[in-house]
Short mmCIF file of the C-alpha atoms (twelve columns), coordinates in Angstrom:
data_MODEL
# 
_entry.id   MODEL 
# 
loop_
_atom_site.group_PDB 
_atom_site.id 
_atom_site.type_symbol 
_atom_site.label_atom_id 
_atom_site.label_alt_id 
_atom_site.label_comp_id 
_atom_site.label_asym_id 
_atom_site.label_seq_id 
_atom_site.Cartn_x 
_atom_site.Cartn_y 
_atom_site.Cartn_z 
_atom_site.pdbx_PDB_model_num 
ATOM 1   C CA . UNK A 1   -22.652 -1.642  4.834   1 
ATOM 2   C CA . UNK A 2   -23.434 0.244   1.784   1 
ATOM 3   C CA . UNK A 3   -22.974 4.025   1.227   1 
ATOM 4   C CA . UNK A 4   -24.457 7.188   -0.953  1 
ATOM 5   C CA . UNK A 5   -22.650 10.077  -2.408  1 
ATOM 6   C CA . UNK A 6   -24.975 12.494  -4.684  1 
ATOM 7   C CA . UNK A 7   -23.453 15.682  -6.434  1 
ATOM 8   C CA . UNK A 8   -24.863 17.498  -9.464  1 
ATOM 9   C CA . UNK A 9   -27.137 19.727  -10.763 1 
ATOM 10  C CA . UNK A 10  -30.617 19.166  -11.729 1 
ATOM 11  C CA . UNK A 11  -31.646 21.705  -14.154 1 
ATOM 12  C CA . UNK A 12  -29.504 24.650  -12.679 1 
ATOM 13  C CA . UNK A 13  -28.736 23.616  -9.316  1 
ATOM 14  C CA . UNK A 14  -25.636 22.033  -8.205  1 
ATOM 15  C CA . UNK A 15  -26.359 19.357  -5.417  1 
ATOM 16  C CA . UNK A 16  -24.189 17.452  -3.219  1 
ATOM 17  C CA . UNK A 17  -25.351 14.890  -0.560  1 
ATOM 18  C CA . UNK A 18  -23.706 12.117  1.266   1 
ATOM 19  C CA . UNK A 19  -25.820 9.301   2.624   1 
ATOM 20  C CA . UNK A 20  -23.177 6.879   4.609   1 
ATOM 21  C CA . UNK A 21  -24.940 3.935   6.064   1 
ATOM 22  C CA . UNK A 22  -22.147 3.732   8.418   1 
ATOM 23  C CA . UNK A 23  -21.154 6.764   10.741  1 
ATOM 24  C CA . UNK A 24  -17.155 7.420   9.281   1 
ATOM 25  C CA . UNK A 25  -14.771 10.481  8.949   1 
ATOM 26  C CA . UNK A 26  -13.869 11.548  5.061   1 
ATOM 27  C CA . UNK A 27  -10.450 10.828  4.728   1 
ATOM 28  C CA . UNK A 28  -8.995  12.745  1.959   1 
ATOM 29  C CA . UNK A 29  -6.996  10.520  -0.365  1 
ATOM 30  C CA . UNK A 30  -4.385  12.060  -3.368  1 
ATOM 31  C CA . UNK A 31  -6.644  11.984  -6.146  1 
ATOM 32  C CA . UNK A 32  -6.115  10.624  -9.680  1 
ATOM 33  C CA . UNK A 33  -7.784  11.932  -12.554 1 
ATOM 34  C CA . UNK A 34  -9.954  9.569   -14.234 1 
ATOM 35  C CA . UNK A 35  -7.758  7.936   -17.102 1 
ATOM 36  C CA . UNK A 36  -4.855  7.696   -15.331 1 
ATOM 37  C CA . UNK A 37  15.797  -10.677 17.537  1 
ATOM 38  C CA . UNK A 38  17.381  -7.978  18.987  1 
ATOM 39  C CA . UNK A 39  20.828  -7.253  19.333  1 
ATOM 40  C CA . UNK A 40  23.141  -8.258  22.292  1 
ATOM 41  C CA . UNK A 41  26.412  -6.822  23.168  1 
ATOM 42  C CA . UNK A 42  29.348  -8.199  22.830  1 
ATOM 43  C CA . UNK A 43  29.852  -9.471  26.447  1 
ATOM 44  C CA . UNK A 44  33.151  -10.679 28.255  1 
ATOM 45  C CA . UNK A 45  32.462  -12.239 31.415  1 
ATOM 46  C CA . UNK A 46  34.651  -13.974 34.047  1 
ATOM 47  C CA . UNK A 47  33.448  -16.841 36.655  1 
ATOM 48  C CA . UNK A 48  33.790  -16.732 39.760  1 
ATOM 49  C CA . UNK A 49  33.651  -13.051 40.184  1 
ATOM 50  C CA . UNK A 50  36.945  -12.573 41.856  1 
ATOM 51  C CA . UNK A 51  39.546  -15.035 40.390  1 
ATOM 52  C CA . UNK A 52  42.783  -15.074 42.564  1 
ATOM 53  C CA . UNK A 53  46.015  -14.815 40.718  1 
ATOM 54  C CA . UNK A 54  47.641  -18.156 39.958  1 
ATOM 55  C CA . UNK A 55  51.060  -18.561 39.540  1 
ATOM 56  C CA . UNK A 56  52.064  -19.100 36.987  1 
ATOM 57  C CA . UNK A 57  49.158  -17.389 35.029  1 
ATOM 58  C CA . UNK A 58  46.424  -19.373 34.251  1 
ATOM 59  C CA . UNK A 59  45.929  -20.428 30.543  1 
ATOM 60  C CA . UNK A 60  43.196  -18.419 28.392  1 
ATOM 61  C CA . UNK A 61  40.319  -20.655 26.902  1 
ATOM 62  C CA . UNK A 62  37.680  -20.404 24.660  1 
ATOM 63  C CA . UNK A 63  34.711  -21.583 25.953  1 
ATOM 64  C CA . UNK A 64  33.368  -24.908 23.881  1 
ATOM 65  C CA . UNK A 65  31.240  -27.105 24.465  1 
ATOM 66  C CA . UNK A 66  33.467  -30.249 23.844  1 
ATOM 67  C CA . UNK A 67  36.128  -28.828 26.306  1 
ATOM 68  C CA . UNK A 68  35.221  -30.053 29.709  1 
ATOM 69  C CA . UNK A 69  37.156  -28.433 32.516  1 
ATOM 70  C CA . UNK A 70  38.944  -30.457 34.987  1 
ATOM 71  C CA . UNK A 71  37.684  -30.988 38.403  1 
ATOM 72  C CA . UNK A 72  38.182  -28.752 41.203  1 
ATOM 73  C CA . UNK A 73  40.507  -29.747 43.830  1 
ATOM 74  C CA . UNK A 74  39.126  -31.082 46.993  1 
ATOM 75  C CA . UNK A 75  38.804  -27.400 49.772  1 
ATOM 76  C CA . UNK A 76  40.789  -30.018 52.379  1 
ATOM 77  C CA . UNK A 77  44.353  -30.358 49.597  1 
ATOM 78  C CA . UNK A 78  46.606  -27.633 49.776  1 
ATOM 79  C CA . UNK A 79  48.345  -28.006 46.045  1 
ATOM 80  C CA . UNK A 80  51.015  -26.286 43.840  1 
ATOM 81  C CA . UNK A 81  51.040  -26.846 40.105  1 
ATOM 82  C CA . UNK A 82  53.780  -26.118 39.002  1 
ATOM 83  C CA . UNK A 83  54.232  -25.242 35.251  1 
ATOM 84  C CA . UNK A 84  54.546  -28.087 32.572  1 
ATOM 85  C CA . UNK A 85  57.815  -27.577 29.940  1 
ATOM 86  C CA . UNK A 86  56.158  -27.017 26.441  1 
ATOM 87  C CA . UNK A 87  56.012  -30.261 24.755  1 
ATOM 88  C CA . UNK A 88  57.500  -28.887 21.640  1 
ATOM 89  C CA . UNK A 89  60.585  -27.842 23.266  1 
ATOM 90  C CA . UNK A 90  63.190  -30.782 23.524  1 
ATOM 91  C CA . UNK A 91  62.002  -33.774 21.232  1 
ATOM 92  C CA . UNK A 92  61.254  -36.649 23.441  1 
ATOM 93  C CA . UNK A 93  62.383  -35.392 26.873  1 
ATOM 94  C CA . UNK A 94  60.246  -37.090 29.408  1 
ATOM 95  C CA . UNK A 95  57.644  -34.982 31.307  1 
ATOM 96  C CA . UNK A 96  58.713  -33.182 34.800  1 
ATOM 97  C CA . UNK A 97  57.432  -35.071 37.662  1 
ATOM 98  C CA . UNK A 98  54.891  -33.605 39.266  1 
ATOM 99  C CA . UNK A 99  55.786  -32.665 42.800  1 
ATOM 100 C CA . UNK A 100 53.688  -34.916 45.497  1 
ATOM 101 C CA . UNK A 101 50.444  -33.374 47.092  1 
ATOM 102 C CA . UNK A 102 50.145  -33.179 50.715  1 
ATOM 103 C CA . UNK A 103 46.431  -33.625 52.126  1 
ATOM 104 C CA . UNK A 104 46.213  -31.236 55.747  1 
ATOM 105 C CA . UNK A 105 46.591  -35.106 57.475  1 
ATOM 106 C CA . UNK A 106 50.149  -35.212 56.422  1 
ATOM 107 C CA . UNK A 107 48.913  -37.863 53.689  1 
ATOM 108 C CA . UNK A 108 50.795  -37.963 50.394  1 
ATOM 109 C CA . UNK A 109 48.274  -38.175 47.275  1 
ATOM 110 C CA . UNK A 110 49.910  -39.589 44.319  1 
ATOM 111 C CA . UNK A 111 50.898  -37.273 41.537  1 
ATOM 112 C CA . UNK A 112 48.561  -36.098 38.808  1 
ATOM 113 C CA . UNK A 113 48.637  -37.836 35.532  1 
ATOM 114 C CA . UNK A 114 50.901  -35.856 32.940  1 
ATOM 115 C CA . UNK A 115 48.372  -33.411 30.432  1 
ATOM 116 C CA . UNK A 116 47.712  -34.095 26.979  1 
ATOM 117 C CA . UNK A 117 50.977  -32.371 24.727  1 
ATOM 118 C CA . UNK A 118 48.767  -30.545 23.044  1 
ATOM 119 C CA . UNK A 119 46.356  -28.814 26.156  1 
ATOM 120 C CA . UNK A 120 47.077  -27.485 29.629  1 
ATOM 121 C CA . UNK A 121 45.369  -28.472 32.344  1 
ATOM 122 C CA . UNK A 122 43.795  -25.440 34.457  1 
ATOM 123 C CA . UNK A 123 41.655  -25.071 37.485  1 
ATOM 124 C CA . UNK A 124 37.971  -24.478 37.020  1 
ATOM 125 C CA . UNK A 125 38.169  -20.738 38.340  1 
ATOM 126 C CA . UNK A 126 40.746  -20.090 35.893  1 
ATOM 127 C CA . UNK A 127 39.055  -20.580 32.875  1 
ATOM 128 C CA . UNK A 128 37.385  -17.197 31.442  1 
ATOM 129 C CA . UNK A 129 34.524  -17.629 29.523  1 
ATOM 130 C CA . UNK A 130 33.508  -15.487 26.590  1 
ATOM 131 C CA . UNK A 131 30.039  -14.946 25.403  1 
ATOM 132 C CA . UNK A 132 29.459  -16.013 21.972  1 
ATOM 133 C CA . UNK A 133 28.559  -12.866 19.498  1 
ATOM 134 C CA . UNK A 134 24.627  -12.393 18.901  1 
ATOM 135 C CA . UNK A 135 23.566  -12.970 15.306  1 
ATOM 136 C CA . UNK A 136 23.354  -10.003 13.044  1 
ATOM 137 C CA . UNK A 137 19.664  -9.087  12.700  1 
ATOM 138 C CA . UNK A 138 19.098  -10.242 9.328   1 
ATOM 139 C CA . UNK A 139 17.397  -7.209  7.187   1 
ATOM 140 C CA . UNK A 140 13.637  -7.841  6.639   1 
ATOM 141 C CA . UNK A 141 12.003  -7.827  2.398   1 
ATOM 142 C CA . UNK A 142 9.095   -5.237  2.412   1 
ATOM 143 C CA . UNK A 143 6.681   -6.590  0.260   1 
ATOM 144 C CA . UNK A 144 6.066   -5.859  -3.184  1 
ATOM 145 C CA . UNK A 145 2.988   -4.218  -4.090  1 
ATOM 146 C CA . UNK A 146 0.643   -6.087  -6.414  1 
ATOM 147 C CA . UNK A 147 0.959   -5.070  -9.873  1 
ATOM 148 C CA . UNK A 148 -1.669  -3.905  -12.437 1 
ATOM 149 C CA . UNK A 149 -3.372  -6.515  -14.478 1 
ATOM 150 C CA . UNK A 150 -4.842  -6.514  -18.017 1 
ATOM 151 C CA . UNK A 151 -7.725  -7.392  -18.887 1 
ATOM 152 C CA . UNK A 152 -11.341 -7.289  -19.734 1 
ATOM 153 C CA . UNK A 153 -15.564 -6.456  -18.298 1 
ATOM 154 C CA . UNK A 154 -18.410 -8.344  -20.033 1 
ATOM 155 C CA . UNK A 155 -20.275 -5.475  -21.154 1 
ATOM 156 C CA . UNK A 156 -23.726 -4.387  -19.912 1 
ATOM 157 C CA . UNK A 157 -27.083 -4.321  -22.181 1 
ATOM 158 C CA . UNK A 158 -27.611 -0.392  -22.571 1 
ATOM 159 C CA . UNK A 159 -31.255 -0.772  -21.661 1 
ATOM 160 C CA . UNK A 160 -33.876 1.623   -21.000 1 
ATOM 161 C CA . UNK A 161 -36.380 2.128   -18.714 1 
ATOM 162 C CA . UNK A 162 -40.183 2.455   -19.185 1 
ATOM 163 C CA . UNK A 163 -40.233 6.121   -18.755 1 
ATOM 164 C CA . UNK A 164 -37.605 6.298   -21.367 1 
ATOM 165 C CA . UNK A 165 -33.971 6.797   -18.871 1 
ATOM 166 C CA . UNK A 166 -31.276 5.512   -19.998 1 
ATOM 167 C CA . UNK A 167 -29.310 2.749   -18.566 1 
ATOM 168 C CA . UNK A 168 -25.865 1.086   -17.775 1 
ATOM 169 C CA . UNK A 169 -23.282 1.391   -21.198 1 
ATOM 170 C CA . UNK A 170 -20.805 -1.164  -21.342 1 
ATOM 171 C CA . UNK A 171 -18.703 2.022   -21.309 1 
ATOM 172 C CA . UNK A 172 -19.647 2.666   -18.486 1 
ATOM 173 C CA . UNK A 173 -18.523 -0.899  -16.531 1 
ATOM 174 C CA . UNK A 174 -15.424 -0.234  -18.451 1 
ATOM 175 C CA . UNK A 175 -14.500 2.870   -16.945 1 
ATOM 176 C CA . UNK A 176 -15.472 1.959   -13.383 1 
ATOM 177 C CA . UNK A 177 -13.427 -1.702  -13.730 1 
ATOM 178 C CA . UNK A 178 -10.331 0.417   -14.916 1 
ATOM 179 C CA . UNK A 179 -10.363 2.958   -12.419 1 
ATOM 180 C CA . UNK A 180 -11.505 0.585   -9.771  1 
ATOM 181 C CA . UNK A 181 -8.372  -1.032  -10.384 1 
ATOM 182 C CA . UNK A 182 -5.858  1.457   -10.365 1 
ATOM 183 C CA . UNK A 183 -6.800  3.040   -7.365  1 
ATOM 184 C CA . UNK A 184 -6.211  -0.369  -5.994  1 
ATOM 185 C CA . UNK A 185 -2.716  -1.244  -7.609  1 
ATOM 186 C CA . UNK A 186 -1.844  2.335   -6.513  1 
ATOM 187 C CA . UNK A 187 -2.671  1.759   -3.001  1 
ATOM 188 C CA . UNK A 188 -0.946  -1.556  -2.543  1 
ATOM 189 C CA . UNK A 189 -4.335  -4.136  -2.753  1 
ATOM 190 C CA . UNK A 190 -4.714  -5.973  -4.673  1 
ATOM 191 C CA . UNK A 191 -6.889  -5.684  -7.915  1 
ATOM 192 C CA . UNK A 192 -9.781  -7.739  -8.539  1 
ATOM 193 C CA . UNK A 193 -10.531 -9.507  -11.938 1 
ATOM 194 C CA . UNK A 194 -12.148 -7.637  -14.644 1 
ATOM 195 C CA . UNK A 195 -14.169 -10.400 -15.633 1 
ATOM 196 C CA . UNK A 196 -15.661 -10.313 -11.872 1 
ATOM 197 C CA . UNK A 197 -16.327 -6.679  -12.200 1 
ATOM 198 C CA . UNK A 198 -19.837 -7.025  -13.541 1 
ATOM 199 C CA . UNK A 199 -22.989 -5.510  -14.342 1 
ATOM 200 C CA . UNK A 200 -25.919 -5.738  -11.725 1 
ATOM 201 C CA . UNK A 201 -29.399 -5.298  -13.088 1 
ATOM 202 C CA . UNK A 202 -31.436 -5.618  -9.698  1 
ATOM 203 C CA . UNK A 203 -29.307 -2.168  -8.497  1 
ATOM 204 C CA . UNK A 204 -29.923 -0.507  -12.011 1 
ATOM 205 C CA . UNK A 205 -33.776 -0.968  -11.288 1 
ATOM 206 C CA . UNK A 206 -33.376 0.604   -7.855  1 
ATOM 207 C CA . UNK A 207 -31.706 3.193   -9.853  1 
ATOM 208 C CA . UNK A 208 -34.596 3.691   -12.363 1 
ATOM 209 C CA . UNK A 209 -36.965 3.745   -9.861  1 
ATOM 210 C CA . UNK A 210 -35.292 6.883   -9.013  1 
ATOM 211 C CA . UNK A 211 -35.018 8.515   -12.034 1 
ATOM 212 C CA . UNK A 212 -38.289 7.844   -12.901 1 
ATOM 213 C CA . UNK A 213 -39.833 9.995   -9.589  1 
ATOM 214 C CA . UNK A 214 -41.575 12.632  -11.716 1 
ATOM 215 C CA . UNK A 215 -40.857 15.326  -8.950  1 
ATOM 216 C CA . UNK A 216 -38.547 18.214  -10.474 1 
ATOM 217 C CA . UNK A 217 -36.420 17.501  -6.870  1 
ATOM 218 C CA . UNK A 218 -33.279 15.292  -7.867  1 
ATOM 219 C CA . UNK A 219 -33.009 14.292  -4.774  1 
ATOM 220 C CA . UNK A 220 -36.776 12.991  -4.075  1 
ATOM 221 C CA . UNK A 221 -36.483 9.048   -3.944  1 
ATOM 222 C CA . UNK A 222 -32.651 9.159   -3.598  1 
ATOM 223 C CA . UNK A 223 -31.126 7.073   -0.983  1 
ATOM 224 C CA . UNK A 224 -31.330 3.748   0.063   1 
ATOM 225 C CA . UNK A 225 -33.834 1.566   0.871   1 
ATOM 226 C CA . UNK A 226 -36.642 3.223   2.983   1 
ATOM 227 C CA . UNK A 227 -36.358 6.221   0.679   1 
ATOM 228 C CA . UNK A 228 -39.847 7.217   -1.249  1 
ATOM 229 C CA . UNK A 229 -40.814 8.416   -3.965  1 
ATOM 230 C CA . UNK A 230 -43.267 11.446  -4.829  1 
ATOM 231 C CA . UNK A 231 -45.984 9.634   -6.190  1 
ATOM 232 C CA . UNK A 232 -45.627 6.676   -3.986  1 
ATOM 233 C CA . UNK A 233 -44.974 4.118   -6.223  1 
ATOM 234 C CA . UNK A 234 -42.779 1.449   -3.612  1 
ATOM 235 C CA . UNK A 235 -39.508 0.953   -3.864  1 
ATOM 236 C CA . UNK A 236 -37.824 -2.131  -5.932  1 
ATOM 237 C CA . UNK A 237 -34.641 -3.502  -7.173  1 
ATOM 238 C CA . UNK A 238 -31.687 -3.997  -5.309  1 
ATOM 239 C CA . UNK A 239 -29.111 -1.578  -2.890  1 
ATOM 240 C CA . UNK A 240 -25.894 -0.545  -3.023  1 
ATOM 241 C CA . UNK A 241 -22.969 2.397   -2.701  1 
ATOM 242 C CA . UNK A 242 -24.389 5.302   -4.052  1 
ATOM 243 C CA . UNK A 243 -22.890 8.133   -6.119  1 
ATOM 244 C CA . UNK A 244 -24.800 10.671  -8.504  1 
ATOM 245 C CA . UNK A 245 -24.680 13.928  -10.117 1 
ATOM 246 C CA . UNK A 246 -24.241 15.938  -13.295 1 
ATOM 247 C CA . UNK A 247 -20.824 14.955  -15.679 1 
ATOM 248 C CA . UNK A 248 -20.574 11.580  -13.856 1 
ATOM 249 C CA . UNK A 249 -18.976 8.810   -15.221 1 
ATOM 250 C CA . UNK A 250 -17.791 4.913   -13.694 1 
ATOM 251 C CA . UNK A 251 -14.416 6.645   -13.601 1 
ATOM 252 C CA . UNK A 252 -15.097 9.429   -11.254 1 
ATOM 253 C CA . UNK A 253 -17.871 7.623   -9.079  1 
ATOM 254 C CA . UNK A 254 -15.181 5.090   -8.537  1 
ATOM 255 C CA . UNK A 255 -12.699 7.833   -7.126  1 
ATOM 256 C CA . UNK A 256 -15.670 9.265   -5.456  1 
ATOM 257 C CA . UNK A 257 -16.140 5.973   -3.334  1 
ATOM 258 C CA . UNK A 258 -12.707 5.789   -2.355  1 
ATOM 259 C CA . UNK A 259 -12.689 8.978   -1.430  1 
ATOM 260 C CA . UNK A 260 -15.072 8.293   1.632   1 
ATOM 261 C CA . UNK A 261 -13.776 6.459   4.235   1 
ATOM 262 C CA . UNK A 262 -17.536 4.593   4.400   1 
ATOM 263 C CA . UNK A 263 -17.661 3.685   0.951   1 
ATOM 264 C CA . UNK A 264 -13.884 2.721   0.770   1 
ATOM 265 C CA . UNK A 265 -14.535 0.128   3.884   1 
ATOM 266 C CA . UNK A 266 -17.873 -1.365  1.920   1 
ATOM 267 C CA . UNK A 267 -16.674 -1.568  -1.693  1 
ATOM 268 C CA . UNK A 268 -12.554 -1.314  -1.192  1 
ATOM 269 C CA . UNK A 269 -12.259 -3.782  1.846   1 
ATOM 270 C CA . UNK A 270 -8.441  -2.027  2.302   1 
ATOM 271 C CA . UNK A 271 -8.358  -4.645  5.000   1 
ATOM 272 C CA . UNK A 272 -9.036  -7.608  2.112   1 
ATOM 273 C CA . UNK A 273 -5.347  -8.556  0.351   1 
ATOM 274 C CA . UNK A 274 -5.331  -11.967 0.130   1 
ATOM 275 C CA . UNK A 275 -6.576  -13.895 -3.493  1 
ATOM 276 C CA . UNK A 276 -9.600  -11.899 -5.003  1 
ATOM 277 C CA . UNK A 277 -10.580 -15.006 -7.148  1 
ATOM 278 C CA . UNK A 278 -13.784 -15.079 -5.426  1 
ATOM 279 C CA . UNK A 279 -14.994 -11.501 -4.973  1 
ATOM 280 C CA . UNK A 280 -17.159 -9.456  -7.372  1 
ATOM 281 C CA . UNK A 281 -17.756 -5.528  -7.827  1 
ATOM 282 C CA . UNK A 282 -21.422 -5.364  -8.980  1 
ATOM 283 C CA . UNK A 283 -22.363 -2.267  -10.704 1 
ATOM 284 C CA . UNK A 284 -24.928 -0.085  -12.623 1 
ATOM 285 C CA . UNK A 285 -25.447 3.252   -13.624 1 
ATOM 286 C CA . UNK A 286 -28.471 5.230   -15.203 1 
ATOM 287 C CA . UNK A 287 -28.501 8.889   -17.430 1 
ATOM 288 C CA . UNK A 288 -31.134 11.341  -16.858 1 
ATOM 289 C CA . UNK A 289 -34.666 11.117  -15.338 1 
ATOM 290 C CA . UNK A 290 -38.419 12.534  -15.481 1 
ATOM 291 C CA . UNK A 291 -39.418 14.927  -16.268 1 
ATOM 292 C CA . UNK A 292 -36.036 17.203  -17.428 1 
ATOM 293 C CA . UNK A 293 -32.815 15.524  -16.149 1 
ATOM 294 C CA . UNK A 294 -29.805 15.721  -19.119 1 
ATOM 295 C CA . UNK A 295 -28.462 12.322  -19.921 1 
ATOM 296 C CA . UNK A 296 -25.162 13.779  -18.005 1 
ATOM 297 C CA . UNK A 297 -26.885 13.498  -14.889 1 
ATOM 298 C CA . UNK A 298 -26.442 10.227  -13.407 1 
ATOM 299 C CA . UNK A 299 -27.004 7.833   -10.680 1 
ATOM 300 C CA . UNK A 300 -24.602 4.817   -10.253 1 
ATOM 301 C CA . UNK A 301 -24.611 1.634   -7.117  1 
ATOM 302 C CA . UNK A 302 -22.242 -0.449  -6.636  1 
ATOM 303 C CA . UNK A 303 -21.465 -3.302  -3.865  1 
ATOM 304 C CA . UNK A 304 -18.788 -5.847  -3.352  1 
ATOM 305 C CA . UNK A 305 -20.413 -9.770  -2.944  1 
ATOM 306 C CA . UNK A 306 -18.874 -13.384 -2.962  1 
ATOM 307 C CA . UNK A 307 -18.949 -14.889 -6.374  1 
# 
């Protein structure tokens, strides 16, 4: 929604007025002077809860997922194991024989097969699992901020209205585009063309209109549309952001509009950082008015459309 800021002086006067078309606090900005997976612990755990102590001690594994454990003894055998002699220690010595198991019938169960040289076989219970270490949270890249571009505005005509007030300079779409840009860049958005940073003439007739009110009362036919004029001649042209005053130029309007949070929303769009390709900054500013207004008083609109 589109937004007014007035300040200046009409003859001797000094006048300031803000006309936001949308209710919004003034938040001050630093000004520029035109020109310029969580993390787990390390976790040892051991299952069952209560292990009782083999003898001899059981052997220490690291969990992994191609080591199965061996199956659990049946709760009705009452067995022994008795230690295994390291198969590195005398060169082909044949295993011990494993001592028979006796079932609580008085059955004999034949003797477990002899274990791989190279692994012990353990019970279930007595193998102590370790929890593998969480990943280190890798650090996250802030984002760069976009940086400034070069480039050029098409100009504007310089025309002049019937009542003789001067109109948009391409001077004056320079000065805007540049400043416009920079206070983008330097808040982290992202800056739009210069060659979409144009001049508007349906706002700089709205603007004339103005101008031309012949009351001595700057602000008489200043606003937006709905405003009147003096003499009642109706309204035409085209709305926008509003900014005027005495020793304006596209420069300072442009920091003026940022400076209100309203304006900032309707011609900044902070909220807008993706390509700006397709958007255009329209603008247009007049000099002076009827009957007395200095050429250093102005009245400038701007608006941000699709293009």
């Amino acid at each position: 929604m589109l937004r007014s800021l007035f300040s200046g002086a009409a003859i001797a006067a000094v006048i300031i007025v803000a006309i936001p078309a949308i209710p919004a606090a003034v938040t001050a900005v630093p000004s520029m002077e035109p020109g310029g997976a969580p993390s787990a612990s390390l976790i040892e755990a051991v299952e069952p809860a209560s292990v009782p102590t083999p003898t001899p001690s059981p052997t220490v594994m690291d969990a992994d997922a191609t080591d199965e454990p061996a199956a659990a003894p049946s709760t009705e055998d009452v067995a022994k194991d008795e230690p295994h002699e390291d198969a590195t220690d005398g060169a082909g010595a044949a295993p011990a024989p494993e001592p028979e198991r006796t079932s609580s019938g008085g059955a004999t169960s034949a003797a477990s097969a002899p274990a791989p040289a190279n692994r012990t076989v353990t019970e279930e219970s007595d193998v102590v699992y370790r929890a593998l270490p969480a990943p280190l949270p890798t650090e996250l890249a802030t984002p760069a901020c976009p940086a400034p571009i070069s480039g050029s505005t098409a100009g504007a005509p310089s025309a002049t209205s019937e009542r003789g007030v001067a109109g948009t300079t391409s001077e004056d779409l320079a000065s805007f585009a540049t400043r416009y840009n920079q206070i983008r860049v330097a808040n982290c958005l992202p800056p739009v063309p210069f060659g979409n940073i144009r001049y508007d003439s349906c706002m700089e007739q709205r603007l004339f209109w103005m101008a031309e009110d012949p009351s001595t009362d700057p602000m008489s036919a200043w606003g937006h549309i709905g405003s009147q004029r003096s003499d009642g001649v109706p309204s035409v042209g085209c709305d926008g952001n509003l900014a005027g005053g005495s020793g304006n130029t596209g420069a300072t309007v442009a920091d003026k509009w940022w400076a209100s949070s309203g304006h900032r929303a309707s011609l900044y769009k902070p909220g807008n950082t993706g390509s700006m390709a397709g958007t255009c900054i329209l603008f247009a500013m007049t000099h002076g008015g009827v009957p007395n207004e200095p050429y250093s008083f102005t009245r400038a609109a701007a608006r941000w459309v699709s293009c």
